[in-house]
Amino acid sequence: MPQPLNYLKETPSQTAGPYVHIGLAPGAAGFQIFERELGWDIAGPDAPGERIRVEGVVLDGTGAPVKDVMLEVWQADANGIYPHPEDPRAAEVAKGFRGWGRVITDFETGVWGFDTIKPGAVTGRNGRIMSPHLNLWIVARGINIGLNTRMYFEDEDNAADPVMNLIEQAHRRETLLARKVAPGQYRFDICLQGDGETVFMDI
Amino acid sequence: MKPAPKPAEFYQRDRLWQPPAHAPNYKTSVPRSPRQALLSLQGSMSEITGPVFGHDDIAPLDNDLLKNYAKTGDPVGERIIVHGRVLDENGRPVPKTLVEIWQANAGGRYRHKKDSYLAPIDPNFGGCGRTLTDENGFYYFRTVKPGAYPWRNWVNNWRPAHIHVSVFGTAFAQRLITQMYFEGDPLIARCPIVQTIPDPKAIEQLIAPLDMNAAIPLDSLAYKFDIVLRGRRSTLFENRLEGN
Ligand SMILES: [Fe+2]
């Protein structure tokens, strides 16, 4: 027998279930418990950049909106800087910029939405520039392991983006594009399955 | 803009260890599972960074579910401590990371406007908590043991007693939500949600053992639950790692 490698195994994922709000957004579950719920203020009041609102629905394989989904957002500031010690420019990140947000859907309509600023481009692997994007993580009842995707902007140049170019079927790249519906307002519907299925990523 | 340093990726997620998206015995997964293959990405700045939390984000009682919603006294149920460490696949502790939990009360009822199970709400139990791991990755909560509850899947499915757990780690690539089960519960083997995990060894990783050494005499039993997040590559050969 060779020596054992002794790596641990990642804890297996389980669905967030229908009552994810109790833990992660108790106000929506119907009660106040924490002084401060986390994740409602992504950019802070002072960060420079274009203020935007993003709205959408998550659709299941039958085309129905998923009404008990929770989304988390992780994004860079308007200069493409992440507020994290491993970003080499972290010291210059916009004041009060958190970069992280958490939203749930309206229980009746399935619509979710959040306010933030438009991120800047981020330098990716090998110095290749990634177009402005939001990183999204989606959990819900029936989703056994959180789904990762990215939201890009239809009014940005995404032609050279290294992740977009990894998508073999070019028409599927459109599933990652948010539509501009009004100044500062974007629409991004996520399709879990079927025609127009969103490109999800194993990151 | 100066070029970013070479990213040190996380080990790829073992998709044979994790549950598949489509697990037909858990019916809700059928319409909510992608059918196209996932796009595999090597780590970039967008994946190897993630939100940072601090003590300003939480309050001192947030990890004490016996007290954090108490109105007229402590909640009803078996008093327990849940404790453990957050580690990565290299066995290193993950310090200062946010751990959040939520659960049903001792009767199996959630404090949620969408839960209509006939077991009563406990006026003294909210059912959620959160904490930051310490510098060695340790965390603990005090709570009551949740009850089993029925759910609509087949006509007579019951969830084993469980606590939902959410963990961040240091990077968006490590983000994880799971459920903790209790040693000896006969419902674990019968649960279609547990059984979405194909490998029995992986299921064992979600079962917390009774830990009498951490129990408090005349007060609370204890269960130990360690959580493992993805580990990270060391940059021994940087020039190889930056390949396309
Ligand atoms: Fe549950």
Tab-separated table of N, CA and C in Angstrom, chain B residues 47-147:
chain	number	residue	atom	x	y	z
B	47	GLU	N	-13.525	34.046	-8.546
B	47	GLU	CA	-13.861	32.833	-7.791
B	47	GLU	C	-13.024	32.667	-6.531
B	48	ILE	N	-11.793	33.178	-6.537
B	48	ILE	CA	-10.917	32.943	-5.368
B	48	ILE	C	-11.060	34.025	-4.301
B	49	THR	N	-11.905	35.015	-4.570
B	49	THR	CA	-12.255	35.995	-3.541
B	49	THR	C	-13.690	35.736	-3.084
B	50	GLY	N	-14.072	36.392	-2.010
B	50	GLY	CA	-15.438	36.235	-1.514
B	50	GLY	C	-15.663	37.205	-0.371
B	51	PRO	N	-16.910	37.288	0.105
B	51	PRO	CA	-17.208	38.286	1.132
B	51	PRO	C	-16.484	38.021	2.447
B	52	VAL	N	-16.155	39.102	3.123
B	52	VAL	CA	-15.476	39.052	4.412
B	52	VAL	C	-16.457	39.567	5.470
B	53	PHE	N	-16.581	38.839	6.575
B	53	PHE	CA	-17.488	39.247	7.649
B	53	PHE	C	-16.690	39.520	8.911
B	54	GLY	N	-17.269	40.346	9.781
B	54	GLY	CA	-16.594	40.686	11.032
B	54	GLY	C	-17.574	40.695	12.177
B	55	HIS	N	-17.065	40.970	13.358
B	55	HIS	CA	-17.920	40.957	14.550
B	55	HIS	C	-18.966	42.069	14.528
B	56	ASP	N	-18.759	43.095	13.701
B	56	ASP	CA	-19.779	44.149	13.576
B	56	ASP	C	-21.052	43.608	12.921
B	57	ASP	N	-20.928	42.507	12.182
B	57	ASP	CA	-22.080	41.984	11.439
B	57	ASP	C	-23.038	41.189	12.315
B	58	ILE	N	-22.559	40.732	13.464
B	58	ILE	CA	-23.387	39.851	14.287
B	58	ILE	C	-23.424	40.367	15.720
B	59	ALA	N	-24.360	39.843	16.505
B	59	ALA	CA	-24.498	40.253	17.904
B	59	ALA	C	-24.132	39.075	18.805
B	60	PRO	N	-23.772	39.350	20.057
B	60	PRO	CA	-23.262	38.281	20.943
B	60	PRO	C	-24.222	37.103	21.148
B	61	LEU	N	-25.519	37.349	21.171
B	61	LEU	CA	-26.463	36.246	21.421
B	61	LEU	C	-26.845	35.474	20.155
B	62	ASP	N	-26.323	35.889	19.026
B	62	ASP	CA	-26.770	35.288	17.765
B	62	ASP	C	-26.522	33.781	17.689
B	63	ASN	N	-25.553	33.257	18.480
B	63	ASN	CA	-25.296	31.811	18.409
B	63	ASN	C	-25.996	31.039	19.527
B	64	ASP	N	-26.890	31.702	20.256
B	64	ASP	CA	-27.577	31.047	21.369
B	64	ASP	C	-29.075	31.005	21.083
B	65	LEU	N	-29.519	29.904	20.475
B	65	LEU	CA	-30.930	29.807	20.074
B	65	LEU	C	-31.865	29.579	21.263
B	66	LEU	N	-31.268	29.243	22.439
B	66	LEU	CA	-32.103	29.155	23.642
B	66	LEU	C	-32.512	30.548	24.111
B	67	LYS	N	-31.724	31.546	23.780
B	67	LYS	CA	-31.951	32.894	24.316
B	67	LYS	C	-32.289	33.938	23.252
B	68	ASN	N	-31.946	33.687	21.991
B	68	ASN	CA	-32.019	34.796	21.038
B	68	ASN	C	-33.438	35.121	20.567
B	69	TYR	N	-34.415	34.326	20.969
B	69	TYR	CA	-35.809	34.695	20.679
B	69	TYR	C	-36.682	34.453	21.912
B	70	ALA	N	-36.061	34.240	23.066
B	70	ALA	CA	-36.816	33.917	24.281
B	70	ALA	C	-37.684	35.100	24.688
B	71	LYS	N	-38.962	34.836	24.951
B	71	LYS	CA	-39.881	35.890	25.383
B	71	LYS	C	-40.257	35.714	26.848
B	72	THR	N	-40.736	34.487	27.181
B	72	THR	CA	-41.191	34.256	28.547
B	72	THR	C	-40.323	33.218	29.257
B	73	GLY	N	-39.350	32.636	28.570
B	73	GLY	CA	-38.490	31.607	29.151
B	73	GLY	C	-37.782	30.864	28.038
B	74	ASP	N	-37.116	29.782	28.383
B	74	ASP	CA	-36.393	29.019	27.366
B	74	ASP	C	-37.360	28.221	26.502
B	75	PRO	N	-36.957	27.882	25.261
B	75	PRO	CA	-37.811	27.046	24.420
B	75	PRO	C	-37.936	25.627	24.966
B	76	VAL	N	-38.999	24.940	24.547
B	76	VAL	CA	-39.229	23.551	24.923
B	76	VAL	C	-38.316	22.660	24.086
B	77	GLY	N	-37.805	21.586	24.677
B	77	GLY	CA	-37.042	20.616	23.895
B	77	GLY	C	-35.779	20.190	24.592
B	78	GLU	N	-35.099	19.225	23.938
B	78	GLU	CA	-33.863	18.674	24.478
B	78	GLU	C	-32.750	19.683	24.242
B	79	ARG	N	-32.143	20.172	25.288
B	79	ARG	CA	-31.108	21.219	25.163
B	79	ARG	C	-29.823	20.595	24.630
B	80	ILE	N	-29.275	21.168	23.591
B	80	ILE	CA	-28.033	20.621	23.010
B	80	ILE	C	-27.053	21.740	22.656
B	81	ILE	N	-25.791	21.336	22.604
B	81	ILE	CA	-24.739	22.183	22.059
B	81	ILE	C	-24.300	21.537	20.754
B	82	VAL	N	-24.188	22.332	19.712
B	82	VAL	CA	-23.621	21.852	18.452
B	82	VAL	C	-22.304	22.585	18.275
B	83	HIS	N	-21.237	21.811	18.161
B	83	HIS	CA	-19.933	22.466	18.056
B	83	HIS	C	-19.052	21.704	17.089
B	84	GLY	N	-18.029	22.346	16.605
B	84	GLY	CA	-17.109	21.681	15.691
B	84	GLY	C	-16.170	22.701	15.084
B	85	ARG	N	-15.519	22.289	14.004
B	85	ARG	CA	-14.564	23.181	13.335
B	85	ARG	C	-14.913	23.272	11.862
B	86	VAL	N	-14.558	24.374	11.271
B	86	VAL	CA	-14.581	24.504	9.819
B	86	VAL	C	-13.137	24.353	9.346
B	87	LEU	N	-12.926	23.347	8.494
B	87	LEU	CA	-11.597	23.014	7.986
B	87	LEU	C	-11.635	23.058	6.462
B	88	ASP	N	-10.454	23.067	5.827
B	88	ASP	CA	-10.449	22.861	4.383
B	88	ASP	C	-9.948	21.444	4.079
B	89	GLU	N	-9.920	21.083	2.807
B	89	GLU	CA	-9.561	19.702	2.451
B	89	GLU	C	-8.108	19.370	2.779
B	90	ASN	N	-7.297	20.402	3.036
B	90	ASN	CA	-5.928	20.169	3.486
B	90	ASN	C	-5.850	19.970	5.000
B	91	GLY	N	-7.007	20.064	5.671
B	91	GLY	CA	-7.040	19.900	7.125
B	91	GLY	C	-6.720	21.175	7.872
B	92	ARG	N	-6.615	22.286	7.160
B	92	ARG	CA	-6.299	23.550	7.839
B	92	ARG	C	-7.588	24.218	8.313
B	93	PRO	N	-7.555	24.841	9.512
B	93	PRO	CA	-8.747	25.543	9.988
B	93	PRO	C	-9.086	26.746	9.117
B	94	VAL	N	-10.385	27.033	9.026
B	94	VAL	CA	-10.842	28.234	8.316
B	94	VAL	C	-11.313	29.223	9.386
B	95	PRO	N	-10.469	30.217	9.718
B	95	PRO	CA	-10.826	31.142	10.790
B	95	PRO	C	-11.751	32.244	10.323
B	96	LYS	N	-12.486	32.845	11.272
B	96	LYS	CA	-13.262	34.064	11.031
B	96	LYS	C	-14.232	33.933	9.863
B	97	THR	N	-14.807	32.764	9.711
B	97	THR	CA	-15.776	32.606	8.632
B	97	THR	C	-17.182	32.519	9.219
B	98	LEU	N	-18.134	32.992	8.452
B	98	LEU	CA	-19.513	33.069	8.940
B	98	LEU	C	-20.201	31.709	8.803
B	99	VAL	N	-20.777	31.232	9.910
B	99	VAL	CA	-21.586	30.006	9.918
B	99	VAL	C	-22.994	30.408	10.349
B	100	GLU	N	-23.992	30.064	9.539
B	100	GLU	CA	-25.373	30.385	9.867
B	100	GLU	C	-26.166	29.079	9.922
B	101	ILE	N	-27.124	28.985	10.863
B	101	ILE	CA	-27.953	27.782	10.952
B	101	ILE	C	-29.428	28.160	11.037
B	102	TRP	N	-30.273	27.241	10.617
B	102	TRP	CA	-31.708	27.387	10.870
B	102	TRP	C	-32.324	26.005	11.026
B	103	GLN	N	-33.426	25.922	11.768
B	103	GLN	CA	-33.980	24.622	12.127
B	103	GLN	C	-35.425	24.750	12.568
B	104	ALA	N	-36.112	23.603	12.616
B	104	ALA	CA	-37.446	23.513	13.195
B	104	ALA	C	-37.316	23.484	14.724
B	105	ASN	N	-38.426	23.690	15.417
B	105	ASN	CA	-38.413	23.575	16.874
B	105	ASN	C	-38.510	22.096	17.282
B	106	ALA	N	-38.615	21.844	18.580
B	106	ALA	CA	-38.578	20.471	19.080
B	106	ALA	C	-39.738	19.630	18.559
B	107	GLY	N	-40.824	20.280	18.149
B	107	GLY	CA	-41.971	19.557	17.584
B	107	GLY	C	-41.912	19.400	16.081
B	108	GLY	N	-40.870	19.897	15.444
B	108	GLY	CA	-40.748	19.761	13.991
B	108	GLY	C	-41.427	20.875	13.208
B	109	ARG	N	-41.701	22.001	13.858
B	109	ARG	CA	-42.388	23.110	13.190
B	109	ARG	C	-41.428	24.282	13.009
B	110	TYR	N	-41.447	24.851	11.809
B	110	TYR	CA	-40.622	26.024	11.524
B	110	TYR	C	-41.392	27.309	11.791
B	111	ARG	N	-40.686	28.310	12.263
B	111	ARG	CA	-41.280	29.633	12.386
B	111	ARG	C	-41.182	30.312	11.017
B	112	HIS	N	-42.156	29.975	10.155
B	112	HIS	CA	-42.125	30.482	8.782
B	112	HIS	C	-43.554	30.579	8.296
B	113	LYS	N	-43.867	31.683	7.633
B	113	LYS	CA	-45.271	31.861	7.256
B	113	LYS	C	-45.738	30.861	6.210
B	114	LYS	N	-44.813	30.127	5.607
B	114	LYS	CA	-45.215	29.113	4.631
B	114	LYS	C	-45.278	27.705	5.224
B	115	ASP	N	-44.927	27.561	6.536
B	115	ASP	CA	-45.004	26.231	7.142
B	115	ASP	C	-46.354	26.092	7.843
B	116	SER	N	-47.142	25.101	7.430
B	116	SER	CA	-48.476	24.916	8.018
B	116	SER	C	-48.610	23.582	8.750
B	117	TYR	N	-47.491	22.947	9.082
B	117	TYR	CA	-47.541	21.676	9.828
B	117	TYR	C	-48.311	21.877	11.135
B	118	LEU	N	-49.058	20.863	11.562
B	118	LEU	CA	-49.947	21.039	12.703
B	118	LEU	C	-49.243	21.127	14.054
B	119	ALA	N	-47.978	20.740	14.141
B	119	ALA	CA	-47.250	20.933	15.409
B	119	ALA	C	-47.161	22.432	15.711
B	120	PRO	N	-47.214	22.800	17.002
B	120	PRO	CA	-47.289	24.233	17.326
B	120	PRO	C	-45.958	24.975	17.220
B	121	ILE	N	-46.066	26.268	16.951
B	121	ILE	CA	-44.950	27.203	17.077
B	121	ILE	C	-44.581	27.299	18.559
B	122	ASP	N	-43.301	27.411	18.847
B	122	ASP	CA	-42.860	27.652	20.217
B	122	ASP	C	-42.639	29.158	20.373
B	123	PRO	N	-43.365	29.790	21.282
B	123	PRO	CA	-43.245	31.258	21.379
B	123	PRO	C	-41.847	31.724	21.752
B	124	ASN	N	-41.030	30.826	22.291
B	124	ASN	CA	-39.692	31.220	22.746
B	124	ASN	C	-38.575	30.761	21.819
B	125	PHE	N	-38.958	30.313	20.627
B	125	PHE	CA	-37.923	29.769	19.735
B	125	PHE	C	-38.045	30.376	18.344
B	126	GLY	N	-36.979	31.046	17.919
B	126	GLY	CA	-36.945	31.611	16.566
B	126	GLY	C	-36.473	30.561	15.571
B	127	GLY	N	-35.368	29.910	15.880
B	127	GLY	CA	-34.886	28.832	15.029
B	127	GLY	C	-33.764	29.211	14.101
B	128	CYS	N	-33.098	30.346	14.355
B	128	CYS	CA	-31.930	30.661	13.523
B	128	CYS	C	-30.822	31.233	14.380
B	129	GLY	N	-29.595	31.047	13.903
B	129	GLY	CA	-28.433	31.561	14.611
B	129	GLY	C	-27.274	31.750	13.655
B	130	ARG	N	-26.273	32.483	14.131
B	130	ARG	CA	-25.084	32.690	13.298
B	130	ARG	C	-23.908	33.014	14.189
B	131	THR	N	-22.723	32.719	13.679
B	131	THR	CA	-21.508	32.966	14.455
B	131	THR	C	-20.329	33.025	13.504
B	132	LEU	N	-19.205	33.540	14.004
B	132	LEU	CA	-17.945	33.499	13.248
B	132	LEU	C	-17.054	32.445	13.886
B	133	THR	N	-16.337	31.661	13.081
B	133	THR	CA	-15.369	30.733	13.664
B	133	THR	C	-14.239	31.540	14.305
B	134	ASP	N	-13.596	30.922	15.302
B	134	ASP	CA	-12.472	31.619	15.942
B	134	ASP	C	-11.206	31.411	15.113
B	135	GLU	N	-10.071	31.828	15.641
B	135	GLU	CA	-8.825	31.789	14.848
B	135	GLU	C	-8.401	30.360	14.516
B	136	ASN	N	-8.924	29.360	15.257
B	136	ASN	CA	-8.616	27.961	14.961
B	136	ASN	C	-9.748	27.233	14.250
B	137	GLY	N	-10.729	27.996	13.787
B	137	GLY	CA	-11.815	27.398	13.017
B	137	GLY	C	-12.957	26.838	13.850
B	138	PHE	N	-12.907	27.019	15.180
B	138	PHE	CA	-13.969	26.462	16.040
B	138	PHE	C	-15.224	27.342	16.037
B	139	TYR	N	-16.366	26.676	16.153
B	139	TYR	CA	-17.640	27.399	16.316
B	139	TYR	C	-18.503	26.609	17.292
B	140	TYR	N	-19.502	27.246	17.874
B	140	TYR	CA	-20.504	26.493	18.621
B	140	TYR	C	-21.818	27.248	18.638
B	141	PHE	N	-22.901	26.476	18.795
B	141	PHE	CA	-24.240	27.016	18.986
B	141	PHE	C	-24.863	26.303	20.175
B	142	ARG	N	-25.837	26.969	20.811
B	142	ARG	CA	-26.650	26.309	21.810
B	142	ARG	C	-28.086	26.359	21.298
B	143	THR	N	-28.779	25.226	21.358
B	143	THR	CA	-30.131	25.193	20.780
B	143	THR	C	-30.933	24.052	21.405
B	144	VAL	N	-32.079	23.723	20.816
B	144	VAL	CA	-32.792	22.499	21.184
B	144	VAL	C	-32.729	21.557	19.988
B	145	LYS	N	-32.819	20.263	20.265
B	145	LYS	CA	-32.805	19.290	19.175
B	145	LYS	C	-34.098	19.429	18.376
B	146	PRO	N	-33.991	19.622	17.068
B	146	PRO	CA	-35.210	19.787	16.253
B	146	PRO	C	-35.963	18.470	16.121
B	147	GLY	N	-37.274	18.561	15.934
B	147	GLY	CA	-38.077	17.365	15.714
B	147	GLY	C	-38.114	16.973	14.249
